[in-house]
Coordinates of C-alpha atoms in Angstrom, one line a residue:
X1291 CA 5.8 -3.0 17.5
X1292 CA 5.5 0.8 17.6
X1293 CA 4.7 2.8 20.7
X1294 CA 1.9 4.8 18.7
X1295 CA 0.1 3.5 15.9
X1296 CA 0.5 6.7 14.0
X1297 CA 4.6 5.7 13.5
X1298 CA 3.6 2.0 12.7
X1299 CA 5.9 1.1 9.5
X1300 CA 6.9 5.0 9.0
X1301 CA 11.0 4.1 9.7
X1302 CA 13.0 1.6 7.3
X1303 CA 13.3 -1.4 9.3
X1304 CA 12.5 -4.9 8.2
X1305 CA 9.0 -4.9 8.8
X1306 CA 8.6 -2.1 6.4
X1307 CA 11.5 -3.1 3.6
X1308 CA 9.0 -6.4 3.6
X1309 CA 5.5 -4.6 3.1
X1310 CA 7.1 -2.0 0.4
X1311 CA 9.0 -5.5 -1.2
X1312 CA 4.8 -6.9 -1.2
X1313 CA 3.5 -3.8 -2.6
X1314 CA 5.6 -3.5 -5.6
X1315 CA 5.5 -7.4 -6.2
X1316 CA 1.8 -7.8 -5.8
X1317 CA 0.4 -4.3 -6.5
X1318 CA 2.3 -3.1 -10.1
X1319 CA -0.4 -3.9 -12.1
X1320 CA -3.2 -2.3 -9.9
X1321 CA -0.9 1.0 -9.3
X1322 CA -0.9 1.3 -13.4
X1323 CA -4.9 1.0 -14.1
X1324 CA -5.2 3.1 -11.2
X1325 CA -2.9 6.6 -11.9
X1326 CA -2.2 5.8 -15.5
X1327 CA -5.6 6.9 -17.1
X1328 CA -5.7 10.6 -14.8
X1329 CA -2.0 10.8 -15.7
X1330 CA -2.7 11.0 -19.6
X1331 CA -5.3 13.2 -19.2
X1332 CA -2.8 15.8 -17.1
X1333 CA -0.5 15.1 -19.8
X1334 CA -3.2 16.0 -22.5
X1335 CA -4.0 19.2 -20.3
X1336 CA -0.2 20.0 -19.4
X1337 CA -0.5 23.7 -19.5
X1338 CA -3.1 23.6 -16.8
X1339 CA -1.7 24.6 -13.3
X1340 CA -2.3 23.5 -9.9
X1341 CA -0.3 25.8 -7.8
X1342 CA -2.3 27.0 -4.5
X1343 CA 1.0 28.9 -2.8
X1344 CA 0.6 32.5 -3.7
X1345 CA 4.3 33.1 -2.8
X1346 CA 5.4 30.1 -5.6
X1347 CA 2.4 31.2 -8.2
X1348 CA 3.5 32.4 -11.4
X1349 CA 2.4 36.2 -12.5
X1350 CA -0.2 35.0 -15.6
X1351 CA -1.6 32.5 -13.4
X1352 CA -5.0 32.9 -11.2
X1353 CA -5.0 31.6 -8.0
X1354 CA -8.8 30.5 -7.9
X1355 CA -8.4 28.8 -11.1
X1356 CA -5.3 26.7 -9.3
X1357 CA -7.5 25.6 -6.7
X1358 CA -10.7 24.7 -9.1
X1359 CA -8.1 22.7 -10.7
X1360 CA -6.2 21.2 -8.0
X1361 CA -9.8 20.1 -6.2
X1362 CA -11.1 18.7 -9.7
X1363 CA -7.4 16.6 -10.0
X1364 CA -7.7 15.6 -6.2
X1365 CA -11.7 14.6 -6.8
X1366 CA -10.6 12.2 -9.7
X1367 CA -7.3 10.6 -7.9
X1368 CA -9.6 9.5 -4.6
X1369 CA -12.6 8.6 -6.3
X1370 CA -10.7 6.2 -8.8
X1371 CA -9.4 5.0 -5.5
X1372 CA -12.3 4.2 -3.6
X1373 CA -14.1 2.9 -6.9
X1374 CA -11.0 0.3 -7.1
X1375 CA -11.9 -1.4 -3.6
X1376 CA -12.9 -4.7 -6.2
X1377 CA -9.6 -4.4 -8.2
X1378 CA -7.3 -4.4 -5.0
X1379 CA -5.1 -7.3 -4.9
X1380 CA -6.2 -10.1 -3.1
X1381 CA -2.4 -10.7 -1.5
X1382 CA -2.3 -7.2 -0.3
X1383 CA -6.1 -7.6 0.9
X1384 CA -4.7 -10.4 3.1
X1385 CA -1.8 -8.0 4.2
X1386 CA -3.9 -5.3 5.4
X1387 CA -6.3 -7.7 6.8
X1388 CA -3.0 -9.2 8.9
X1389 CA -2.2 -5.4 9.4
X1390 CA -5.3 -5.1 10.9
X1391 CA -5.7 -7.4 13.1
X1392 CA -2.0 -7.2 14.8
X1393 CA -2.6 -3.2 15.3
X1394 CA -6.3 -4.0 16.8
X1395 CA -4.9 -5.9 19.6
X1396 CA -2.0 -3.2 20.4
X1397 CA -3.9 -0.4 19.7
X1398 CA -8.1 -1.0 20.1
X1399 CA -9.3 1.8 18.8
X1400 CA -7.4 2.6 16.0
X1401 CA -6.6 -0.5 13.6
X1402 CA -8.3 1.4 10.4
X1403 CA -6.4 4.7 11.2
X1404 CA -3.0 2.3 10.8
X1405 CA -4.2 0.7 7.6
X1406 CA -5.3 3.7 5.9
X1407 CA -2.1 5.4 7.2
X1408 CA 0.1 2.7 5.3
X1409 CA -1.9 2.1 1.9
X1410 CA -1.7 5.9 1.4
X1411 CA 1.6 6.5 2.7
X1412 CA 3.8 3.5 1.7
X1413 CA 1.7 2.5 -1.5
X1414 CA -0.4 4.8 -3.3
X1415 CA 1.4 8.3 -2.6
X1416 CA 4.4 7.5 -4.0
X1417 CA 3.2 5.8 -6.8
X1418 CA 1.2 9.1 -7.6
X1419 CA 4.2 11.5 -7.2
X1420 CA 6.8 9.1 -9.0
X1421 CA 5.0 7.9 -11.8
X1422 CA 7.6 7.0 -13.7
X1423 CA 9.7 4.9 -11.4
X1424 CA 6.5 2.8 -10.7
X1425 CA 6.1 2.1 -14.6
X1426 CA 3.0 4.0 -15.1
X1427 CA 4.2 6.5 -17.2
X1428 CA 7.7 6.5 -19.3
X1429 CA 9.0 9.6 -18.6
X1430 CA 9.5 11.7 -15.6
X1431 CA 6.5 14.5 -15.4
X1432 CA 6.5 18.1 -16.3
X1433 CA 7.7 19.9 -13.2
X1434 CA 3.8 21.8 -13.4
X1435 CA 2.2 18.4 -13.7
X1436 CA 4.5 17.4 -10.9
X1437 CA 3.3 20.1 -8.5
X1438 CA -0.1 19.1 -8.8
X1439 CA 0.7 15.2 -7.8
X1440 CA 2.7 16.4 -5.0
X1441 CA -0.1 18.6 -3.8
X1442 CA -2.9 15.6 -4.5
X1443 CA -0.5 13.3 -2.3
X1444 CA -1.0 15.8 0.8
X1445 CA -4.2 16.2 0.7
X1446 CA -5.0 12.4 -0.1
X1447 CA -2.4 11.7 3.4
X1448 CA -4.7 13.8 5.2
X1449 CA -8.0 12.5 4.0
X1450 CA -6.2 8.5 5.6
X1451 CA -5.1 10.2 8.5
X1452 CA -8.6 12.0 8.8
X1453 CA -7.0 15.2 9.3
X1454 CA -8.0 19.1 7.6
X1455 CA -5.0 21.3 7.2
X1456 CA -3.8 23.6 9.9
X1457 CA -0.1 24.4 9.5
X1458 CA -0.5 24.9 5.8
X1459 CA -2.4 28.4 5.4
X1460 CA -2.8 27.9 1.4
X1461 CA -4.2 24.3 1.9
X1462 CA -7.0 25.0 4.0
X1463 CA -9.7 25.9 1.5
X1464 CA -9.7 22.1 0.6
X1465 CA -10.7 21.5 4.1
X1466 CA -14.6 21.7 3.5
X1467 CA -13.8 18.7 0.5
X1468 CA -11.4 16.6 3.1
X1469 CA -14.1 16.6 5.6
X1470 CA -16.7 15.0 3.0
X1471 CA -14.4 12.5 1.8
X1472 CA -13.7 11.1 5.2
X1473 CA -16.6 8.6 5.6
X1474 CA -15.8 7.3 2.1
X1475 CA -12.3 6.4 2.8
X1476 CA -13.2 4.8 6.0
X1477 CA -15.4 2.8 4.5
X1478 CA -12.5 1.5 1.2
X1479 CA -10.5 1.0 4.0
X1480 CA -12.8 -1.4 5.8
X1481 CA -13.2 -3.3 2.2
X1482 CA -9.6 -4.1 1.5
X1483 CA -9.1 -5.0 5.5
X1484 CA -12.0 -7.4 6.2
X1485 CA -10.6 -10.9 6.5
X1486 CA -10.0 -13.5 3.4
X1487 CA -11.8 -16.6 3.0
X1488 CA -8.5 -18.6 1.7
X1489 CA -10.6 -21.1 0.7
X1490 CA -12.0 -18.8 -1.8
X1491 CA -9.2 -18.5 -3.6
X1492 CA -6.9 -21.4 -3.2
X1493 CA -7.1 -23.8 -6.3
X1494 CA -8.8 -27.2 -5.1
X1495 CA -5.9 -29.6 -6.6
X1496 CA -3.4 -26.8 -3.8
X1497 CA -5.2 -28.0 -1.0
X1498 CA -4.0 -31.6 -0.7
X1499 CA -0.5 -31.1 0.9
X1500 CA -2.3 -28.7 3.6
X1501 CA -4.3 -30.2 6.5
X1502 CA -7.6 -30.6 5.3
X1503 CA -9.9 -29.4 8.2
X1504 CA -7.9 -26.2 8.0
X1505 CA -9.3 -25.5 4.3
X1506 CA -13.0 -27.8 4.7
X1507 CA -15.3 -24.5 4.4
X1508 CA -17.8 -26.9 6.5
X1509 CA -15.5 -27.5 9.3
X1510 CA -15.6 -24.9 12.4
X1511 CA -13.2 -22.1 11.5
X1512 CA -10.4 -22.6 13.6
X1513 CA -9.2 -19.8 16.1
X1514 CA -5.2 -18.8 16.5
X1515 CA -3.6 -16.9 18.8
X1516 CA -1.8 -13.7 17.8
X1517 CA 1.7 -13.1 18.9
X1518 CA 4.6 -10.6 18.2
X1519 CA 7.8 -11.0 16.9
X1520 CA 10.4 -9.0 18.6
X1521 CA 12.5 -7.0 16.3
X1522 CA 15.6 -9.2 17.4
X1523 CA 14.0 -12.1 16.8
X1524 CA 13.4 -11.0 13.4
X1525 CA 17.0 -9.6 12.3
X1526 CA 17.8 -13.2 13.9
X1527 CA 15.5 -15.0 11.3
X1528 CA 16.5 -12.1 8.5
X1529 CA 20.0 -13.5 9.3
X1530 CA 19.4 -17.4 9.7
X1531 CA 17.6 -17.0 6.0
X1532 CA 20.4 -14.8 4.5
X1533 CA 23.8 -16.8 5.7
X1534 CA 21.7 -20.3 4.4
X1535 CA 19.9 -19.5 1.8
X1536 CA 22.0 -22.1 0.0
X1537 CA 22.2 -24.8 2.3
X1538 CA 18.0 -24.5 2.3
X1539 CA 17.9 -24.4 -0.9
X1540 CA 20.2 -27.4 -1.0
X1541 CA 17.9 -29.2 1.1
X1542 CA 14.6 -28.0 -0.7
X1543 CA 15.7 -29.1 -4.3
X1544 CA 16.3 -32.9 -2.6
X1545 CA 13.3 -33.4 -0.4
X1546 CA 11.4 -36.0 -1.6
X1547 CA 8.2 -32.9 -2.4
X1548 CA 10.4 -31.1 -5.0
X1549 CA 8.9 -32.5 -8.2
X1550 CA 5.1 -31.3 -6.6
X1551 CA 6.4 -27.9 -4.9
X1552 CA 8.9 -26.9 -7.6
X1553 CA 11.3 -24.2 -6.8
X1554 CA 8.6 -21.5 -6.9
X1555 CA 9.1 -20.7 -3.1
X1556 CA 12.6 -20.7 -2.3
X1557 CA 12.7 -18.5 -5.4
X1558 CA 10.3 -16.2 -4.3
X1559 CA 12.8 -16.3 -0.7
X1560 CA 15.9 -15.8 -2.5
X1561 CA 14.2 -12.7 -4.2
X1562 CA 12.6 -11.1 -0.9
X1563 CA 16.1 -11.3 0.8
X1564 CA 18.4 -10.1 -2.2
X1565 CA 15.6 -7.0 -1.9
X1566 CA 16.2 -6.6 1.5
X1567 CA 19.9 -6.9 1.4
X1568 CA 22.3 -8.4 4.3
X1569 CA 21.1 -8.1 7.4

């Protein structure tokens, strides 16, 4: 676990190979109705600029007009965003719920800093400045068009990180708009983190092969204690799955339960590890 919930999932360890492998399984589809909509209408408007750096402005270009533009771009990207909170993906609801919860009991008071952190950082930010590696749009942007997703990204980081600009001389005449977005974001956060009712969404014919009481909606909601995994017992398990993958799917494909569970979940196994590569 990280020593400051600001660095949580920011290096390229397992932990966060596995959440980027869940966000790009699980949240495709939500990433293209999000961006692809604001992306045709920058590709509509392509001659529009949204450079705010007077030393990389271009001579015909007004300044003032690159910020009204930049601030109208930024406006539509974060409230598409927090008017999505229904459409987020109910497995990566459960991850950020998880997220939240682990980070709550390391670091008390800052489990929705952590979450918003990650969404922006690891999922939605690079989705908006690669577009077209993410299949929302089929070719790679207009260097001008960009710019203006690169600049959007920063100030969207800041807004999760609840942060105006400082360093940045040329990005601080957005910090009167980041300081009245804050509360907003807070409060998406807090939707796509509050804990899943699994009963809710598991089909009823799925609960059979699962204790019952653990899925009977009347039954006392059981209680479990969290615990952390060191990061050696995880390479150890990364490299138990990866050197037997065979020999469990061996095993899986004669168990008496393969007709009823199918391959489905070594698959999906076999897929997360060939993503994560040898350990």
């Amino acid at each position: 676990m990280a020593d400051c919930y600001q660095t949580i999932l920011r290096g390229n360890g397992l932990p966060t190979k596995i959440m980027s492998f869940c966000f790009k399984l699980y949240g495709s589809h939500y990433l293209y109705n999000l961006f692809a909509p604001i992306l045709s209408k920058m590709i509509i408007a392509d001659l529009r600029s949204y450079e705010v750096d007077p030393s990389r402005i271009e001579q015909h270009e007004q300044l003032d007009e690159n910020r009204k533009n930049l601030r109208l771009l930024a406006h539509d990207v974060f409230q598409a965003i927090i008017d999505s909170s229904s459409q987020f993906p109910i497995q990566l609801r459960i991850l950020c719920s998880c997220l939240y919860q682990v980070v709550q009991q390391r670091f008390p008071q800052h489990p929705l800093q952590a979450v918003s952190t990650v969404i922006f950082l690891r999922f939605l930010n690079p989705a908006l400045v690669l577009p077209h590696e993410f299949g929302i749009v089929d070719a790679e942007p207009l260097p001008r068009i960009k710019r203006g997703l690169t600049l959007v990204s920063k100030i969207l980081q800041n807004i999760a990180n609840n942060l105006i600009f400082t360093k940045e001389f040329h990005m601080r005449c957005f910090n009167d708009y980041l300081r009245s977005t804050f509360d907003a974001a807070t409060n998406f956060v807090l939707s796509i983190s509050e804990p899943i009712n699994l009963t809710s969404i598991i089909p009823s014919d799925e609960h059979q092969p699962i204790e019952n009481n653990l899925l009977d909606s009347t039954a006392p909601s059981p209680t479990y204690p969290m615990s952390y995994i060191s990061d050696a017992n995880v390479l150890a398990l990364h490299r138990l799955l990866w050197y037997h993958q065979e020999k469990i799917g061996d095993y899986l494909s004669s168990g008496r339960d393969h007709k009823a569970i199918g391959r489905r979940p070594f698959d999906k196994m076999a897929t997360l590890l060939a993503y994560l590569g040898p350990p």
